[in-house]
CSV table of C-alpha atoms in Angstrom, one decimal:
chain,number,residue,atom,x,y,z
A,25,MET,CA,2.1,-23.5,9.8
A,26,ASN,CA,-1.7,-21.8,10.5
A,27,CYS,CA,-3.9,-20.2,8.2
A,28,PHE,CA,-6.9,-18.9,9.7
A,29,ILE,CA,-9.6,-18.0,6.9
A,30,PRO,CA,-12.5,-15.9,7.5
A,31,LEU,CA,-16.0,-16.4,6.7
A,32,PHE,CA,-17.9,-13.3,4.6
A,33,ALA,CA,-21.4,-13.2,3.5
A,34,SER,CA,-23.2,-10.0,2.5
A,35,GLY,CA,-25.8,-11.8,0.3
A,36,GLN,CA,-24.0,-9.3,-2.8
A,37,SER,CA,-23.1,-12.3,-5.0
A,38,GLU,CA,-20.1,-10.6,-6.5
A,39,ILE,CA,-18.3,-8.7,-3.0
A,40,ASP,CA,-18.8,-12.7,-1.6
A,41,THR,CA,-17.5,-14.7,-4.6
A,42,ALA,CA,-14.9,-11.8,-4.8
A,43,PHE,CA,-13.9,-12.3,-1.3
A,44,ARG,CA,-13.4,-16.8,-1.8
A,45,ILE,CA,-11.2,-15.3,-4.5
A,46,ALA,CA,-9.2,-13.2,-2.9
A,47,CYS,CA,-8.6,-15.9,0.3
A,48,GLY,CA,-7.6,-18.4,-2.0
A,49,ASP,CA,-5.3,-16.5,-4.2
A,50,LEU,CA,-3.4,-15.5,-0.7
A,51,THR,CA,-3.3,-18.6,0.5
A,52,GLY,CA,-2.1,-20.3,-2.7
A,53,ASN,CA,0.8,-18.1,-2.7
A,54,VAL,CA,2.4,-19.5,0.5
A,55,ALA,CA,5.4,-21.7,-0.5
A,56,LEU,CA,8.5,-22.5,1.2
A,57,PHE,CA,11.2,-19.8,1.2
A,58,GLN,CA,14.7,-19.3,3.0
A,59,ASP,CA,16.4,-16.0,2.6
A,60,GLY,CA,17.1,-12.4,5.2
A,61,LEU,CA,16.7,-13.4,9.0
A,62,LEU,CA,15.4,-16.9,7.8
A,63,ASN,CA,17.7,-19.2,9.0
A,64,ARG,CA,16.1,-22.4,7.3
A,65,PRO,CA,13.0,-22.6,4.7
A,66,ALA,CA,9.9,-21.8,6.0
A,67,PRO,CA,6.4,-21.0,4.4
A,68,VAL,CA,6.2,-16.8,3.5
A,69,ILE,CA,3.8,-15.0,1.2
A,70,LEU,CA,5.3,-15.1,-2.7
A,71,ALA,CA,4.3,-12.1,-4.3
A,72,GLY,CA,2.1,-13.9,-7.1
A,73,ALA,CA,1.5,-16.9,-9.0
A,74,ASP,CA,4.5,-15.6,-11.9
A,75,TYR,CA,6.4,-15.0,-8.7
A,76,SER,CA,9.3,-17.5,-6.3
A,77,SER,CA,10.2,-15.2,-3.7
A,78,PRO,CA,8.3,-12.1,-1.6
A,79,TRP,CA,9.5,-8.5,-2.1
A,80,THR,CA,10.1,-6.3,0.0
A,81,ARG,CA,7.4,-3.6,-1.1
A,82,ASP,CA,4.8,-7.0,-1.6
A,83,ALA,CA,5.6,-8.0,1.8
A,84,ALA,CA,4.8,-5.3,3.7
A,85,PHE,CA,1.3,-4.6,1.6
A,86,ASN,CA,0.5,-8.1,1.9
A,87,THR,CA,0.9,-8.1,5.9
A,88,TRP,CA,-0.5,-4.8,5.9
A,89,TYR,CA,-3.6,-5.9,4.2
A,90,ALA,CA,-4.1,-9.5,5.3
A,91,GLY,CA,-1.7,-10.6,7.3
A,92,PHE,CA,-4.3,-11.5,10.1
A,93,VAL,CA,-5.3,-13.9,8.1
A,94,CYS,CA,-2.0,-16.0,8.3
A,95,PRO,CA,-0.1,-14.5,10.3
A,96,GLU,CA,3.2,-16.9,11.5
A,97,VAL,CA,3.8,-16.5,7.3
A,98,ALA,CA,3.3,-12.9,7.1
A,99,ARG,CA,6.2,-12.8,10.4
A,100,ASN,CA,8.7,-15.5,8.2
A,101,THR,CA,7.8,-12.5,5.1
A,102,LEU,CA,8.8,-9.9,6.9
A,103,LEU,CA,11.7,-11.6,8.2
A,104,SER,CA,12.8,-13.1,4.6
A,105,VAL,CA,13.4,-9.3,3.4
A,106,LEU,CA,15.5,-8.0,6.2
A,107,GLN,CA,19.3,-8.3,6.1
A,108,LYS,CA,21.9,-9.0,8.6
A,109,ASP,CA,25.6,-7.6,7.9
A,110,GLU,CA,29.0,-8.7,9.3
A,111,ASN,CA,28.9,-6.7,12.6
A,112,GLY,CA,25.2,-7.9,13.1
A,113,ILE,CA,23.5,-4.9,12.0
A,114,ILE,CA,20.0,-5.7,10.7
A,115,THR,CA,18.6,-3.8,8.0
A,116,ILE,CA,15.4,-4.0,5.8
A,117,GLY,CA,16.8,-5.3,2.1
A,118,GLY,CA,15.3,-4.4,-1.2
A,119,GLU,CA,14.9,-1.4,-3.7
A,120,TYR,CA,17.1,1.1,-1.6
A,121,TRP,CA,13.9,4.3,-2.5
A,122,ASP,CA,10.7,2.6,-0.9
A,123,LYS,CA,12.3,0.2,0.9
A,124,ILE,CA,11.6,1.9,4.5
A,125,ILE,CA,7.5,0.9,3.2
A,126,TRP,CA,8.7,-2.6,5.9
A,127,ALA,CA,7.9,-0.3,8.5
A,128,ILE,CA,4.1,-0.1,7.4
A,129,GLY,CA,4.0,-4.4,7.3
A,130,ALA,CA,6.0,-4.7,10.6
A,131,TRP,CA,3.6,-2.1,12.5
A,132,GLN,CA,0.5,-3.7,11.2
A,133,TYR,CA,1.5,-7.5,12.5
A,134,GLN,CA,2.7,-5.8,15.8
A,135,LEU,CA,-1.0,-4.5,16.0
A,136,TRP,CA,-2.6,-7.6,15.1
A,137,ASN,CA,-0.3,-10.1,17.1
A,138,GLU,CA,1.7,-8.8,20.0
A,139,ASP,CA,5.2,-9.9,19.3
A,140,ALA,CA,7.7,-8.7,21.7
A,141,ALA,CA,10.3,-10.4,20.2
A,142,PHE,CA,9.8,-9.0,16.4
A,143,ALA,CA,8.7,-5.9,17.8
A,144,SER,CA,12.8,-5.5,19.0
A,145,VAL,CA,13.5,-6.4,15.1
A,146,ALA,CA,11.5,-4.6,14.1
A,147,LEU,CA,12.8,-1.1,15.8
A,148,GLU,CA,16.5,-2.0,15.0
A,149,ALA,CA,15.7,-2.4,11.5
A,150,VAL,CA,13.5,0.9,10.9
A,151,GLU,CA,15.4,2.8,12.9
A,152,LYS,CA,19.2,1.7,11.0
A,153,THR,CA,17.7,1.9,7.9
A,154,LEU,CA,16.4,5.3,8.1
A,155,ALA,CA,19.6,6.2,9.3
A,156,ILE,CA,21.6,4.8,6.1
A,157,MET,CA,19.0,6.7,4.2
A,158,GLU,CA,19.1,10.2,6.4
A,159,ARG,CA,22.8,10.1,5.2
A,160,GLU,CA,22.8,9.3,1.4
A,161,GLU,CA,19.4,10.3,0.5
A,162,ARG,CA,18.3,13.1,2.9
A,163,ASP,CA,18.4,16.9,1.2
A,164,SER,CA,19.8,18.8,3.8
A,165,ALA,CA,18.3,22.0,1.6
A,166,ASP,CA,14.7,20.6,2.2
A,167,GLY,CA,15.1,17.5,4.4
A,168,LEU,CA,13.1,16.1,2.3
A,169,PHE,CA,14.5,11.8,0.6
A,170,ARG,CA,15.8,11.7,-2.7
A,171,GLY,CA,14.6,8.5,-4.7
A,172,GLY,CA,11.8,6.8,-6.6
A,173,ALA,CA,8.3,6.6,-6.0
A,174,CYS,CA,7.4,3.5,-4.0
A,175,PHE,CA,6.5,0.0,-5.9
A,176,GLN,CA,7.2,2.3,-9.3
A,177,ASP,CA,10.5,0.8,-10.4
A,178,GLY,CA,9.4,0.8,-13.7
A,179,ILE,CA,11.3,3.2,-16.3
A,180,SER,CA,7.7,3.9,-17.4
A,181,ALA,CA,6.9,5.7,-14.3
A,182,TYR,CA,9.3,8.4,-15.0
A,183,PRO,CA,10.1,11.1,-17.2
A,184,ASP,CA,12.7,10.8,-20.5
A,185,GLN,CA,15.2,12.0,-19.0
A,186,PHE,CA,15.2,8.8,-17.2
A,187,VAL,CA,15.2,6.5,-19.9
A,188,ALA,CA,18.7,5.0,-19.9
A,189,ALA,CA,21.3,4.2,-23.3
A,190,ASP,CA,19.7,0.3,-23.5
A,191,TRP,CA,16.8,1.3,-23.1
A,192,SER,CA,16.5,-0.3,-19.7
A,193,SER,CA,12.7,-1.5,-18.0
A,194,GLY,CA,13.9,-0.1,-14.8
A,195,ILE,CA,14.8,3.2,-13.1
A,196,ALA,CA,17.8,1.3,-11.6
A,197,GLY,CA,19.2,0.8,-15.0
A,198,TYR,CA,18.9,4.8,-15.4
A,199,LEU,CA,22.0,4.6,-12.3
A,200,GLN,CA,23.9,2.0,-14.6
A,201,ASN,CA,24.1,3.8,-18.0
A,202,LEU,CA,24.5,7.3,-16.8
A,203,PRO,CA,24.6,10.5,-19.9
A,204,PRO,CA,27.8,12.1,-20.2
A,205,GLY,CA,27.3,14.5,-17.4
A,206,ALA,CA,24.7,13.4,-15.2
A,207,VAL,CA,25.1,14.8,-12.0
A,208,ILE,CA,24.2,12.6,-9.0
A,209,ALA,CA,23.1,15.1,-6.0
A,210,SER,CA,23.4,12.3,-3.3
A,211,THR,CA,25.6,10.7,-1.3
A,212,GLY,CA,24.4,7.3,-2.1
A,213,GLY,CA,24.7,7.8,-5.5
A,214,GLY,CA,20.9,7.5,-6.1
A,215,LEU,CA,18.5,8.6,-7.8
A,216,PRO,CA,18.1,12.8,-8.3
A,217,MET,CA,14.3,12.8,-7.7
A,218,LYS,CA,12.1,13.0,-4.6
A,219,ALA,CA,9.0,11.4,-4.6
A,220,LEU,CA,5.7,12.7,-2.4
A,221,SER,CA,4.7,8.2,-1.9
A,222,THR,CA,8.6,7.6,-0.6
A,223,ASN,CA,8.9,11.3,1.9
A,224,VAL,CA,5.8,10.0,3.4
A,225,LEU,CA,6.3,6.5,4.0
A,226,CYS,CA,9.8,7.9,5.7
A,227,CYS,CA,7.5,10.4,7.4
A,228,GLU,CA,5.6,7.4,9.4
A,229,ALA,CA,8.5,4.9,9.3
A,230,TYR,CA,10.1,7.8,12.0
A,231,ARG,CA,6.2,7.5,14.1
A,232,ILE,CA,6.9,3.6,13.8
A,233,ALA,CA,9.7,3.5,15.2
A,234,ASP,CA,8.7,5.7,18.0
A,235,ARG,CA,5.6,3.4,18.3
A,236,PHE,CA,7.7,0.5,18.7
A,237,ARG,CA,10.4,2.5,21.0
A,238,ARG,CA,6.9,2.7,23.2
A,239,LEU,CA,5.8,-0.5,23.4
A,240,ILE,CA,9.2,-1.7,24.5
A,241,GLY,CA,9.9,0.6,26.9
A,242,LEU,CA,12.0,3.0,25.6
A,243,PRO,CA,12.2,6.8,25.0
A,244,GLU,CA,10.7,7.9,21.6
A,245,ILE,CA,13.3,9.9,20.1
A,246,HIS,CA,11.8,10.5,16.6
A,247,ALA,CA,8.7,13.2,17.1
A,248,GLU,CA,10.8,16.0,15.8
A,249,GLN,CA,12.5,14.8,12.4
A,250,ALA,CA,8.6,13.0,11.8
A,251,SER,CA,7.0,16.6,12.2
A,252,GLU,CA,9.6,18.4,10.5
A,253,LEU,CA,9.5,15.7,7.3
A,254,ARG,CA,5.7,16.3,7.4
A,255,ALA,CA,5.9,20.3,6.6
A,256,ALA,CA,8.0,19.8,4.7
A,257,ILE,CA,6.5,17.5,2.5
A,258,HIS,CA,3.4,19.6,2.4
A,259,ARG,CA,5.2,23.1,1.8
A,260,LYS,CA,7.4,21.4,-1.3
A,261,PHE,CA,4.5,19.3,-2.7
A,262,TYR,CA,1.8,20.9,-2.5
A,263,ARG,CA,0.6,23.5,-5.2
A,264,THR,CA,-1.9,26.0,-3.5
A,265,ASP,CA,-2.4,27.1,-7.3
A,266,THR,CA,-4.0,23.7,-8.3
A,267,ALA,CA,-5.1,22.4,-5.1
A,268,SER,CA,-2.8,19.2,-5.6
A,269,TYR,CA,0.2,17.1,-4.5
A,270,ARG,CA,2.6,17.4,-6.9
A,271,TYR,CA,4.2,13.6,-7.9
A,272,LEU,CA,8.1,14.4,-8.3
A,273,LEU,CA,10.1,17.0,-8.0
A,274,GLU,CA,13.7,17.9,-9.0
A,275,ALA,CA,12.9,15.3,-12.1
A,276,GLY,CA,12.1,17.4,-15.2
A,277,ASP,CA,8.7,16.6,-15.7
A,278,SER,CA,6.9,18.6,-17.6
A,279,ALA,CA,3.1,18.1,-17.1
A,280,PRO,CA,1.8,20.9,-14.6
A,281,VAL,CA,0.1,18.2,-12.5
A,282,ARG,CA,0.5,15.2,-12.6
A,283,GLN,CA,-0.9,12.6,-9.6
A,284,GLU,CA,0.6,9.5,-8.0
A,285,GLY,CA,-2.2,6.7,-6.8
A,286,LEU,CA,-0.5,6.3,-3.8
A,287,GLY,CA,1.2,9.7,-2.8
A,288,TYR,CA,-2.1,10.5,-2.6
A,289,ALA,CA,-3.0,7.5,-0.5
A,290,PHE,CA,0.2,7.7,1.9
A,291,ALA,CA,-0.9,11.3,2.5
A,292,LEU,CA,-4.6,10.9,3.3
A,293,LEU,CA,-4.2,8.2,5.4
A,294,PHE,CA,-1.0,8.8,7.4
A,295,GLY,CA,-1.9,12.9,8.5
A,296,ILE,CA,0.1,15.0,5.0
A,297,MET,CA,-2.8,16.5,4.0
A,298,PRO,CA,-4.0,19.0,6.6
A,299,GLU,CA,-8.0,18.6,7.3
A,300,ALA,CA,-8.9,21.5,5.7
A,301,ILE,CA,-8.0,20.4,2.2
A,302,ARG,CA,-8.6,16.7,2.6
A,303,GLY,CA,-12.7,16.7,1.6
A,304,GLU,CA,-11.3,19.4,-1.6
A,305,LEU,CA,-8.8,16.9,-2.9
A,306,VAL,CA,-10.7,14.0,-2.5
A,307,SER,CA,-13.4,15.1,-4.7
A,308,LYS,CA,-10.8,16.3,-7.8
A,309,VAL,CA,-8.8,13.4,-7.5
A,310,TYR,CA,-8.7,11.7,-11.2
A,311,ARG,CA,-10.5,8.3,-11.6
A,312,THR,CA,-10.2,6.1,-14.5
A,313,ALA,CA,-13.5,4.0,-15.5
A,314,HIS,CA,-11.7,1.2,-13.7
A,315,GLY,CA,-10.4,3.0,-10.6
A,316,LEU,CA,-8.1,5.2,-9.1
A,317,PRO,CA,-4.7,5.3,-11.6
A,318,CYS,CA,-1.0,4.9,-9.8
A,319,VAL,CA,-0.1,8.3,-12.2
A,320,TRP,CA,-2.2,10.3,-14.1
A,321,PRO,CA,-1.5,11.2,-17.0
A,322,GLN,CA,0.4,8.8,-18.1
A,323,ILE,CA,4.1,9.5,-18.9
A,324,GLU,CA,3.7,11.4,-22.3
A,325,ARG,CA,6.0,9.2,-24.7
A,326,TYR,CA,3.8,6.4,-24.0
A,327,ALA,CA,0.4,8.0,-25.3
A,328,LYS,CA,1.2,8.4,-29.5
A,329,ALA,CA,-2.0,5.6,-29.8
A,330,ALA,CA,-5.4,5.2,-28.3
A,331,GLY,CA,-6.0,3.1,-25.6
A,332,GLN,CA,-2.2,2.5,-24.9
A,333,TYR,CA,-1.2,3.0,-21.2
A,334,ALA,CA,1.8,3.2,-19.4
A,335,ARG,CA,2.8,-0.1,-17.5
A,336,HIS,CA,3.6,2.4,-14.3
A,337,SER,CA,1.8,5.0,-15.2
A,338,GLY,CA,-1.9,5.5,-16.1
A,339,THR,CA,-2.4,2.0,-15.3
A,340,VAL,CA,-4.8,0.4,-12.4
A,341,TRP,CA,-3.1,-1.7,-9.9
A,342,PRO,CA,-4.6,-3.2,-7.4
A,343,GLN,CA,-2.9,-2.6,-4.4
A,344,VAL,CA,-2.5,1.7,-5.2
A,345,ASN,CA,-7.0,1.3,-5.0
A,346,ALA,CA,-6.8,-0.7,-1.5
A,347,ALA,CA,-4.4,1.7,-0.1
A,348,TRP,CA,-6.9,4.5,-1.6
A,349,CYS,CA,-10.3,2.6,-0.4
A,350,ILE,CA,-8.4,2.2,3.6
A,351,ALA,CA,-7.9,6.1,3.5
A,352,LEU,CA,-11.1,7.3,2.2
A,353,ALA,CA,-12.8,5.0,5.3
A,354,ASP,CA,-11.0,6.0,7.7
A,355,ASN,CA,-11.4,10.0,6.7
A,356,GLY,CA,-15.0,8.9,6.6
A,357,PHE,CA,-15.5,8.8,2.3
A,358,ARG,CA,-16.9,5.6,2.4
A,359,ARG,CA,-19.2,6.5,-0.9
A,360,GLU,CA,-15.8,6.8,-2.4
A,361,ALA,CA,-13.9,4.3,-0.7
A,362,TRP,CA,-16.5,1.3,-1.9
A,363,LYS,CA,-16.9,2.8,-5.3
A,364,GLU,CA,-13.1,0.9,-5.7
A,365,THR,CA,-14.1,-2.2,-3.9
A,366,VAL,CA,-16.4,-2.9,-6.6
A,367,LEU,CA,-14.9,-2.3,-9.0
A,368,LEU,CA,-11.8,-4.8,-8.3
A,369,ALA,CA,-14.6,-7.5,-7.3
A,370,GLU,CA,-16.0,-7.3,-10.3
A,371,LYS,CA,-12.8,-8.1,-12.1
A,372,ALA,CA,-12.0,-11.0,-9.9
A,373,VAL,CA,-15.3,-12.5,-10.5
A,374,ARG,CA,-15.1,-12.4,-14.2
A,375,ASP,CA,-11.7,-13.9,-13.7
A,376,GLY,CA,-11.5,-15.9,-11.5
A,377,MET,CA,-8.5,-14.5,-10.1
A,378,PHE,CA,-6.8,-11.2,-9.4
A,379,HIS,CA,-4.7,-9.8,-11.7
A,380,GLU,CA,-1.5,-7.3,-11.3
A,381,VAL,CA,-2.3,-4.6,-13.3
A,382,TYR,CA,-5.5,-3.6,-15.5
A,383,HIS,CA,-6.6,-1.5,-18.3
A,384,PRO,CA,-8.5,1.7,-17.0
A,385,ASP,CA,-10.8,2.1,-19.8
A,386,THR,CA,-11.7,-1.9,-20.2
A,387,GLY,CA,-10.8,-3.1,-16.7
A,388,LEU,CA,-8.7,-6.1,-18.5
A,389,PRO,CA,-6.0,-7.9,-17.5
A,390,TYR,CA,-3.3,-5.2,-19.2
A,391,GLY,CA,0.5,-5.2,-18.8
A,392,GLY,CA,1.0,-1.4,-19.8
A,393,ILE,CA,3.4,-0.7,-22.2
A,394,GLN,CA,7.3,-0.4,-21.1
A,395,GLU,CA,10.5,-0.4,-22.6
A,396,ASN,CA,12.5,-3.5,-22.6
A,397,GLY,CA,15.6,-3.5,-24.2
A,398,ARG,CA,17.0,-1.6,-26.9
A,399,GLU,CA,15.9,-4.8,-29.8
A,400,LYS,CA,12.3,-4.8,-28.6
A,401,GLY,CA,12.0,-1.2,-27.8
A,402,ILE,CA,8.5,-0.3,-26.4
A,403,VAL,CA,6.6,-4.2,-26.0
A,404,GLU,CA,3.6,-4.4,-23.7
A,405,TRP,CA,4.4,-6.3,-20.9
A,406,ALA,CA,2.0,-9.2,-19.0
A,407,SER,CA,-0.3,-8.6,-16.1
A,408,CYS,CA,0.7,-11.2,-13.7
A,409,PRO,CA,-1.9,-13.7,-12.5
A,410,ARG,CA,-3.1,-14.3,-9.1
A,411,GLN,CA,-1.1,-11.3,-8.1
A,412,THR,CA,-1.1,-11.6,-3.9
A,413,TRP,CA,-1.1,-7.5,-3.2
A,414,ALA,CA,-4.0,-7.1,-5.8
A,415,ALA,CA,-6.3,-10.5,-3.7
A,416,THR,CA,-4.9,-9.2,0.2
A,417,GLY,CA,-5.6,-5.8,-0.9
A,418,TYR,CA,-9.6,-6.4,-1.7
A,419,ILE,CA,-9.7,-8.6,1.1
A,420,ARG,CA,-8.9,-5.3,3.2
A,421,MET,CA,-11.5,-2.6,1.3
A,422,VAL,CA,-13.9,-5.3,2.1
A,423,LEU,CA,-13.2,-5.4,5.7
A,424,THR,CA,-12.7,-1.5,5.8
A,425,ALA,CA,-15.4,-0.6,3.3
A,426,LEU,CA,-18.8,-2.3,4.7
A,427,LEU,CA,-17.3,-2.9,8.1
A,428,GLY,CA,-15.2,0.5,8.8
A,429,LEU,CA,-12.5,-1.8,10.3
A,430,ARG,CA,-9.6,-0.5,12.1
A,431,VAL,CA,-6.9,-1.6,14.5
A,432,ASP,CA,-5.1,0.7,16.2
A,433,SER,CA,-2.9,-0.1,19.9
A,434,ASN,CA,-6.1,0.3,21.7
A,435,GLY,CA,-7.7,-2.3,20.2
A,436,LEU,CA,-10.2,-3.7,16.9
A,437,SER,CA,-12.9,-1.7,16.0
A,438,PHE,CA,-15.8,-1.4,13.9
A,439,SER,CA,-18.3,1.1,12.2
A,440,PRO,CA,-20.1,-0.8,9.2
A,441,ILE,CA,-22.7,0.4,6.6
A,442,LEU,CA,-25.2,-1.9,4.7
A,443,PRO,CA,-25.3,-1.0,0.7
A,444,GLU,CA,-28.7,-0.2,-0.8
A,445,GLY,CA,-30.3,-4.5,-0.8
A,446,CYS,CA,-28.2,-5.8,2.0
A,447,ASP,CA,-29.7,-6.7,5.2
A,448,GLU,CA,-27.1,-8.6,6.9
A,449,ILE,CA,-23.8,-9.0,6.4
A,450,ARG,CA,-21.5,-12.3,8.5
A,451,LEU,CA,-17.7,-12.0,9.4
A,452,GLU,CA,-16.6,-15.5,11.2
A,453,GLY,CA,-13.4,-16.4,12.6
A,454,LEU,CA,-11.8,-13.0,12.2
A,455,HIS,CA,-8.3,-14.0,14.3
A,456,TYR,CA,-6.2,-11.1,16.6
A,457,ARG,CA,-4.3,-11.6,19.0
A,458,LYS,CA,-5.9,-14.3,21.8
A,459,ALA,CA,-9.0,-13.3,20.9
A,460,VAL,CA,-11.2,-15.1,17.9
A,461,VAL,CA,-13.8,-12.4,16.3
A,462,ASN,CA,-17.4,-13.1,15.4
A,463,LEU,CA,-19.3,-9.7,13.9
A,464,THR,CA,-23.2,-9.9,13.0
A,465,VAL,CA,-24.5,-7.0,10.9
A,466,ARG,CA,-28.2,-6.3,10.6
A,467,HIS,CA,-30.1,-3.3,9.3
A,468,ALA,CA,-32.3,-1.7,12.3
A,469,ALA,CA,-35.6,0.2,12.7
A,470,SER,CA,-34.3,4.2,11.0
A,471,SER,CA,-34.6,5.5,14.8
A,472,CYS,CA,-31.4,3.5,16.3
A,473,ALA,CA,-28.0,5.2,16.4
A,474,ALA,CA,-25.2,4.4,14.2
A,475,GLU,CA,-22.6,2.0,16.4
A,476,GLU,CA,-19.4,1.7,16.5
A,477,ARG,CA,-17.5,-1.1,18.5
A,478,LEU,CA,-14.0,-1.7,20.1
A,479,ILE,CA,-12.7,-5.1,20.6
A,480,PRO,CA,-9.5,-3.9,23.1
A,481,ALA,CA,-6.1,-5.7,22.6
A,482,ALA,CA,-6.3,-7.7,25.9
A,483,ALA,CA,-9.4,-9.5,24.2
A,484,SER,CA,-9.7,-13.2,24.6
A,485,GLY,CA,-11.6,-16.5,23.6
A,486,THR,CA,-14.3,-16.1,21.1
A,487,VAL,CA,-15.7,-12.3,20.8
A,488,GLU,CA,-19.5,-12.5,19.4
A,489,LEU,CA,-21.0,-9.0,18.0
A,490,THR,CA,-23.6,-8.0,16.8
A,491,MET,CA,-24.0,-4.2,15.4
A,492,ASN,CA,-27.0,-2.4,14.3
A,493,VAL,CA,-27.3,-0.7,10.7
A,494,PRO,CA,-30.0,1.9,11.2
A,495,SER,CA,-30.3,3.2,7.1
A,496,TYR,CA,-28.4,1.8,4.1
A,497,PHE,CA,-25.9,3.6,2.2
A,498,LYS,CA,-26.5,4.5,-1.4
A,499,GLU,CA,-24.1,4.5,-3.9
């Protein structure tokens, strides 16, 4: 097993310390595990210090955000959540509605590593899983996919009608305890709702399937599906009267506007939002004192006491903030991206680790309140320590918000900024395919033009890169 921990120094104490903590939380959560397509125990990335296995969505987020730190381990992690049936057909395992997020992590791994054998497996897994979702959860009337929201497996992310008779903590409990007369309008018997984030993930998965096809040398066949779904998402979820995107459709949600953090992040990052409205939408997004909440406002049944917030609506989950930060930076909103980065760094340094969930008002570790069985009722949950997707998310936030890191089929590019008071940034030992990148960013005379530099995908060996930034960035 090889882990290539990059070294980062900006002279900003909290940012640099949090980066080291993040690398420690990531590598500290690597452990032996066997499942899925792994035929023997192999090192994988666990979901966190309180978890004994990877989860599909965690595998995707962690590989997306910082799989380059330990590429072999990231590959193992992705393979560990796949499944093969008796006919040898490979699909993605995990909770049915958002497991397609695996495609995001798989493509990011491929961009950083150029792995032909993995590409073939990934294409089959993504296409076969999409086919199942089309058959079981796609609504032919509007072209959208039914199911819950990405990562939102807790019942506290959903309206009252989905609370199960046994007060189950998970949205899946609704399906196991259907009330009398309940109708499930899906072939697969899934959740009768449509979520913004999950539909955007399906749209991007079609595009990723075609990218894998192009890489392998097969004809691209999913462009029409992606285009039709993209149009359907904007048409059905966007509200012209409020200039905002809905969180859920067909879920009996009484709130006129409810903002989904990952839904907004994915819609901005993956091109669902038309360019003409992006600036207005970003300016109107609600942020708590400690960053973008996972859902806002929280589901009303939890808002009975001041300072209490639902575990899956109202609280701050760092992997959501990381996705939002990447989307902001990729679309030119660097100031907003930097603010999210600073807020998360402050928490990590204060606690000496990255927690799973934070209180939106105090910024302290806080698991939020949620149902937990008929006897216990609504209780406060724990915020798990050393949560991996929070740590990997921070690593990517720093590299994206400050250094403008982007990776695509052409290569790895940087367009750095320097915060006020920072004269130099140094990044050493960033492993990219067959190259090792060392980057120095310096403040230069104001007459110097801002730079963007590309490291080609075919680069190899040690790449020394020095870039000049003409002016300071002010918060």
